[in-house]
Coordinates of C-alpha atoms and ligand atoms in Angstrom, one line a residue:
M1 CA 268.3 -88.5 -77.2
I2 CA 265.4 -86.2 -76.6
R3 CA 263.2 -87.2 -73.7
A4 CA 259.5 -86.5 -73.0
G5 CA 256.7 -88.3 -71.2
V6 CA 253.3 -88.2 -69.7
M7 CA 252.8 -87.4 -66.0
G8 CA 249.6 -88.6 -64.3
W9 CA 248.2 -90.6 -61.5
P10 CA 247.3 -93.2 -62.6
V11 CA 249.1 -93.1 -65.9
E12 CA 249.0 -96.7 -66.9
H13 CA 246.0 -96.3 -69.2
S14 CA 247.6 -93.4 -71.2
R15 CA 247.7 -93.8 -75.0
S16 CA 250.3 -91.0 -75.3
P17 CA 253.4 -93.3 -75.2
A18 CA 252.0 -95.4 -78.2
L19 CA 251.1 -92.2 -80.0
H20 CA 254.5 -90.4 -79.6
G21 CA 256.3 -93.7 -80.0
F22 CA 254.7 -94.2 -83.4
W23 CA 255.8 -90.8 -84.6
L24 CA 259.4 -91.1 -83.2
K25 CA 259.8 -94.3 -85.2
H26 CA 258.1 -92.9 -88.2
Y27 CA 260.2 -89.8 -88.4
G28 CA 263.4 -91.6 -87.4
I29 CA 263.9 -89.2 -84.4
A30 CA 266.3 -90.3 -81.6
G31 CA 263.8 -89.8 -78.8
D32 CA 262.1 -91.4 -75.9
Y33 CA 258.6 -90.9 -74.5
V34 CA 257.8 -92.6 -71.1
K35 CA 255.1 -92.9 -68.5
L36 CA 255.7 -90.8 -65.4
P37 CA 253.5 -92.0 -62.6
V38 CA 253.4 -89.0 -60.2
P39 CA 251.0 -88.6 -57.2
P40 CA 249.4 -85.2 -56.6
D41 CA 251.8 -84.4 -53.7
G42 CA 254.8 -85.1 -55.9
L43 CA 253.8 -82.9 -58.8
R44 CA 256.0 -79.9 -57.9
A45 CA 259.1 -81.9 -57.4
A46 CA 258.5 -84.0 -60.5
L47 CA 258.0 -80.9 -62.7
R48 CA 261.0 -79.1 -61.3
A49 CA 263.2 -82.2 -61.9
L50 CA 262.4 -82.3 -65.7
P51 CA 265.2 -80.0 -66.9
E52 CA 268.0 -81.7 -64.8
K53 CA 266.7 -85.1 -66.0
G54 CA 267.1 -84.0 -69.6
F55 CA 263.4 -83.8 -70.5
A56 CA 262.3 -81.5 -73.3
G57 CA 258.9 -81.5 -71.6
C58 CA 255.9 -83.7 -70.8
N59 CA 252.2 -84.1 -71.1
L60 CA 250.0 -83.7 -68.1
T61 CA 246.9 -85.8 -67.5
L62 CA 244.6 -86.3 -64.6
P63 CA 244.8 -85.1 -61.9
H64 CA 247.6 -82.6 -62.7
K65 CA 246.2 -80.3 -65.4
E66 CA 245.0 -77.5 -63.2
A67 CA 247.4 -77.9 -60.3
A68 CA 250.4 -77.3 -62.6
L69 CA 249.2 -73.7 -63.2
A70 CA 250.4 -72.7 -59.8
I71 CA 253.8 -74.4 -60.2
I72 CA 255.2 -73.5 -63.7
D73 CA 257.0 -70.3 -64.7
H74 CA 255.1 -69.3 -67.9
I75 CA 251.5 -70.0 -68.9
D76 CA 250.7 -69.5 -72.6
A77 CA 247.4 -67.9 -73.8
S78 CA 245.8 -71.3 -74.6
A79 CA 246.4 -72.7 -71.2
R80 CA 245.3 -69.5 -69.5
R81 CA 242.1 -69.4 -71.4
I82 CA 241.3 -73.1 -70.9
G83 CA 242.5 -73.0 -67.2
A84 CA 244.4 -76.2 -67.6
V85 CA 247.8 -77.3 -68.9
N86 CA 248.2 -80.5 -70.9
T87 CA 251.7 -79.8 -72.3
I88 CA 254.9 -78.6 -70.5
V89 CA 257.8 -77.3 -72.5
V90 CA 261.2 -76.9 -70.9
R91 CA 262.6 -73.6 -72.3
A92 CA 266.3 -73.0 -73.1
D93 CA 266.8 -71.2 -69.8
Q94 CA 265.4 -74.4 -68.0
S95 CA 262.1 -72.6 -67.0
L96 CA 258.8 -74.4 -67.5
E97 CA 256.1 -73.3 -69.9
G98 CA 252.6 -74.6 -69.8
R99 CA 250.4 -74.9 -72.9
N100 CA 247.0 -76.4 -73.8
T101 CA 246.6 -78.1 -77.2
D102 CA 243.1 -79.5 -76.7
A103 CA 241.3 -76.7 -78.6
F104 CA 243.7 -77.2 -81.5
G105 CA 243.1 -81.0 -81.3
F106 CA 239.4 -80.7 -81.3
F107 CA 239.3 -78.2 -84.2
E108 CA 241.8 -80.0 -86.4
N109 CA 239.9 -83.3 -85.9
L110 CA 236.6 -81.5 -86.9
R111 CA 238.2 -80.0 -90.0
A112 CA 239.7 -83.3 -91.0
G113 CA 236.6 -85.4 -90.3
A114 CA 234.0 -83.0 -91.7
P115 CA 235.8 -81.0 -94.5
G116 CA 232.5 -79.6 -95.7
W117 CA 231.7 -78.0 -92.3
R118 CA 232.2 -74.2 -92.1
A119 CA 232.0 -72.2 -88.9
D120 CA 229.6 -69.7 -90.5
R121 CA 227.2 -72.4 -91.6
G122 CA 225.1 -72.0 -88.4
A123 CA 224.7 -72.6 -84.7
A124 CA 226.5 -75.2 -82.7
A125 CA 224.9 -77.2 -79.9
V126 CA 227.4 -78.3 -77.3
L127 CA 226.4 -80.8 -74.6
G128 CA 228.4 -80.8 -71.4
A129 CA 230.4 -78.2 -69.4
G130 CA 233.2 -80.2 -67.9
G131 CA 236.9 -79.9 -68.4
A132 CA 236.9 -80.9 -72.1
A133 CA 234.0 -78.6 -72.9
R134 CA 236.3 -75.5 -72.3
A135 CA 238.6 -76.4 -75.1
V136 CA 235.7 -77.2 -77.4
L137 CA 234.0 -73.9 -76.7
A138 CA 237.2 -71.9 -77.0
A139 CA 237.8 -73.5 -80.5
L140 CA 234.3 -72.8 -81.7
I141 CA 234.4 -69.2 -80.5
D142 CA 237.8 -68.6 -82.2
A143 CA 236.5 -70.2 -85.4
G144 CA 233.6 -67.6 -85.5
V145 CA 230.6 -69.9 -85.0
P146 CA 227.7 -67.4 -84.9
E147 CA 225.8 -69.0 -81.9
I148 CA 226.8 -71.7 -79.4
R149 CA 224.0 -73.3 -77.5
L150 CA 225.5 -74.8 -74.3
L151 CA 223.5 -77.4 -72.4
N152 CA 224.7 -79.1 -69.2
R153 CA 222.9 -81.2 -66.6
H154 CA 224.0 -78.8 -63.9
R155 CA 223.2 -75.5 -65.5
A156 CA 225.3 -73.4 -63.2
R157 CA 228.4 -75.1 -64.5
A158 CA 227.5 -74.0 -68.1
E159 CA 226.8 -70.5 -66.9
S160 CA 230.2 -70.1 -65.3
L161 CA 231.9 -71.5 -68.3
A162 CA 230.0 -69.1 -70.6
A163 CA 231.0 -66.2 -68.3
A164 CA 234.6 -67.2 -68.3
L165 CA 235.0 -67.7 -72.0
G166 CA 232.8 -64.9 -73.4
G167 CA 231.8 -65.2 -77.1
N168 CA 228.3 -66.0 -78.4
I169 CA 227.4 -68.7 -75.9
R170 CA 223.7 -69.2 -75.0
V171 CA 223.1 -71.4 -72.0
L172 CA 220.0 -73.5 -72.2
D173 CA 218.4 -76.0 -69.8
W174 CA 219.5 -79.7 -70.2
E175 CA 215.8 -80.6 -70.5
V176 CA 215.4 -78.7 -73.8
R177 CA 218.4 -80.4 -75.5
E178 CA 216.3 -82.0 -78.2
R179 CA 214.6 -78.7 -79.2
A180 CA 218.0 -77.0 -79.1
L181 CA 219.1 -79.1 -82.1
A182 CA 216.8 -77.3 -84.5
G183 CA 218.7 -75.3 -87.0
A184 CA 222.1 -76.3 -85.6
A185 CA 224.8 -77.1 -88.2
L186 CA 227.0 -78.9 -85.6
L187 CA 226.3 -81.0 -82.5
V188 CA 229.2 -81.8 -80.1
N189 CA 228.9 -84.2 -77.2
T190 CA 231.5 -83.4 -74.5
T191 CA 229.7 -85.2 -71.7
S192 CA 231.0 -88.6 -70.6
L193 CA 227.7 -90.2 -71.6
G194 CA 228.1 -92.9 -74.2
M195 CA 231.6 -93.8 -72.9
R196 CA 232.1 -97.5 -72.2
G197 CA 230.8 -98.1 -68.7
A198 CA 228.6 -94.9 -68.6
P199 CA 225.0 -94.7 -69.7
P200 CA 224.3 -93.6 -73.2
L201 CA 223.3 -90.1 -74.0
D202 CA 219.5 -89.8 -74.0
L203 CA 218.9 -87.7 -77.0
A204 CA 216.4 -88.1 -79.9
L205 CA 217.9 -86.5 -83.0
D206 CA 214.6 -85.8 -84.9
A207 CA 215.0 -82.0 -84.8
L208 CA 218.5 -82.1 -86.1
D209 CA 219.1 -81.1 -89.8
P210 CA 220.3 -84.2 -91.7
A211 CA 223.1 -81.9 -93.1
A212 CA 224.4 -81.2 -89.6
V213 CA 227.7 -82.6 -88.4
V214 CA 227.8 -84.7 -85.2
N215 CA 231.0 -84.9 -83.3
D216 CA 231.4 -87.0 -80.1
I217 CA 234.6 -86.4 -78.2
V218 CA 234.1 -89.7 -76.4
Y219 CA 236.4 -92.2 -78.2
V220 CA 235.8 -95.4 -76.2
P221 CA 233.9 -96.9 -77.9
L222 CA 234.9 -95.3 -81.2
E223 CA 231.4 -95.3 -82.5
T224 CA 229.2 -94.2 -79.5
P225 CA 225.5 -94.8 -79.5
L226 CA 225.1 -91.1 -80.5
L227 CA 227.3 -91.4 -83.5
A228 CA 225.6 -94.6 -84.5
A229 CA 222.2 -93.0 -84.4
A230 CA 223.5 -89.9 -86.3
R231 CA 225.1 -92.1 -89.0
R232 CA 221.9 -94.1 -89.4
R233 CA 219.9 -90.9 -90.2
G234 CA 222.5 -89.7 -92.7
N235 CA 224.4 -87.0 -90.7
S236 CA 228.2 -86.7 -91.1
I237 CA 229.9 -88.0 -88.0
V238 CA 233.3 -87.3 -86.5
D239 CA 234.6 -89.5 -83.7
G240 CA 236.7 -88.4 -80.8
L241 CA 239.9 -90.4 -81.5
G242 CA 241.1 -87.8 -83.9
M243 CA 241.0 -85.1 -81.1
L244 CA 243.3 -87.2 -79.0
L245 CA 245.7 -87.7 -82.0
H246 CA 245.7 -84.1 -83.2
Q247 CA 246.2 -82.5 -79.7
A248 CA 249.5 -84.4 -79.5
R249 CA 250.9 -82.8 -82.7
P250 CA 252.0 -79.4 -81.4
A251 CA 253.5 -81.0 -78.3
F252 CA 255.5 -83.4 -80.4
A253 CA 256.6 -80.5 -82.6
A254 CA 257.7 -78.5 -79.5
W255 CA 259.8 -81.3 -78.1
F256 CA 261.1 -83.2 -81.1
G257 CA 261.2 -80.5 -83.7
A258 CA 258.9 -81.9 -86.4
M259 CA 255.2 -81.3 -86.9
P260 CA 253.8 -84.8 -87.2
E261 CA 250.8 -85.9 -89.3
V262 CA 247.8 -87.9 -88.3
T263 CA 247.7 -90.8 -90.8
P264 CA 245.4 -93.9 -91.3
D265 CA 248.3 -96.0 -90.0
L266 CA 248.6 -94.0 -86.8
R267 CA 244.8 -94.2 -86.3
R268 CA 244.9 -98.0 -86.8
T269 CA 247.7 -98.3 -84.3
I270 CA 246.0 -96.4 -81.6
E271 CA 242.6 -97.9 -82.4
A272 CA 244.1 -101.3 -81.6
T273 CA 244.9 -100.1 -78.1
L274 CA 241.2 -99.2 -77.5
Q275 CA 239.9 -102.8 -77.7
P276 CA 238.5 -104.0 -74.4
Ligands
NAP1 N1 238.8 -87.0 -77.6 C1 239.6 -86.5 -76.7 O1 240.7 -86.2 -77.0 C2 239.0 -86.2 -75.3 C3 239.6 -85.2 -74.5 C4 239.1 -84.9 -73.3 C5 238.0 -85.6 -72.8 N2 237.4 -86.6 -73.6 C6 236.2 -87.3 -73.2 O2 235.2 -86.4 -72.9 C7 234.4 -86.8 -71.8 C8 234.3 -85.7 -70.8 O3 235.5 -85.5 -70.2 P1 235.7 -84.3 -69.2 O4 237.2 -84.3 -68.8 O5 235.1 -83.0 -69.6 O6 234.9 -84.8 -67.9 P2 234.2 -84.0 -66.7 O7 235.0 -82.7 -66.5 O8 234.1 -85.0 -65.6 O9 232.8 -83.6 -67.2 C9 231.8 -84.6 -67.4 C10 230.6 -84.0 -68.2 O10 229.6 -85.0 -68.4 C11 228.4 -84.6 -67.8 N3 227.7 -85.8 -67.3 C12 228.2 -86.8 -66.6 N4 227.3 -87.7 -66.2 C13 226.1 -87.2 -66.7 C14 224.7 -87.7 -66.7 N5 224.4 -88.8 -66.1 N6 223.8 -86.9 -67.3 C15 224.1 -85.7 -67.9 N7 225.4 -85.2 -68.0 C16 226.4 -86.0 -67.4 C17 228.8 -83.7 -66.7 O11 227.6 -82.9 -66.4 P3 227.5 -82.1 -64.9 O12 228.4 -80.9 -65.0 O13 226.1 -81.8 -64.8 O14 228.0 -83.2 -63.9 C18 229.9 -82.8 -67.4 O15 229.3 -81.9 -68.3 C19 235.1 -88.1 -71.3 O16 234.4 -89.2 -71.8 C20 236.5 -88.0 -71.9 O17 237.0 -89.3 -72.1 C21 237.9 -86.8 -74.9

């Protein structure tokens, strides 16, 4: 029986057990994926206990993603670049390796949801410079997007992200976000605006090319006000649920030995957990 889980505080809301549980059953793998509620001051001990408790690894969620960097034995290139760990893999020698699969998840979801989109089609406008933005930016840089326009309410946060990641990032003021859409082939919202309980994103889309793709990484609700407005004017839209589903694939593969697929059945199962 292979064991894995998700470590967070709180962890009750996590959809990861439903996600990995679906795949374990679907692929007929003898495994178990559990919630691991761990407060911040218990993180070191909980991580160090993974090998002796027979865990192949775990996911990390709030507030542990950055703190784990100082505890684990190996940090792979993705986690180092993004500055956060969302996946722990217990190596054969019992040491702990940290990875980050969010950039993979973002990009695979974009490819699946907008198969006609190509990185070289034009600029990308990215709204937000929080934790999730780092993975989005890393993926877009690696894909070869020719210009990334980065806009965040607090400009300094966007500037430090641009400095840390390199690439073709142009930081612009939040106030010019509507003009920044002109000529963009892709718009990505990485702010929490539009999420259930948060105000909607205040953004008129008039300047956006109707052929541009709009991706909101917020997935509660599944169709955010931004996606609804983009759909009404004929843009291709990509919702955020797929990013959550795809980021889990490499972790499942590392622990359970099979690269799982994101299928309509899986989407329906996880969508059902998003209802209020
Ligand atoms: N689909 C997925 O798999 C996935 C993965 C990760 C996150 N997410 C979603 O992405 C969203 C952001 O997550 P995060 O971890 O990056 O959060 P975060 O680190 O707290 O960043 C929040 C971002 O939202 C901006 N923001 C918040 N309130 C704002 C306002 N009133 N006006 C303008 N900007 C505002 C912040 O701007 P300032 O810097 O100026 O405060 C910052 O850029 C959340 O809704 C989360 O659920 C989805």
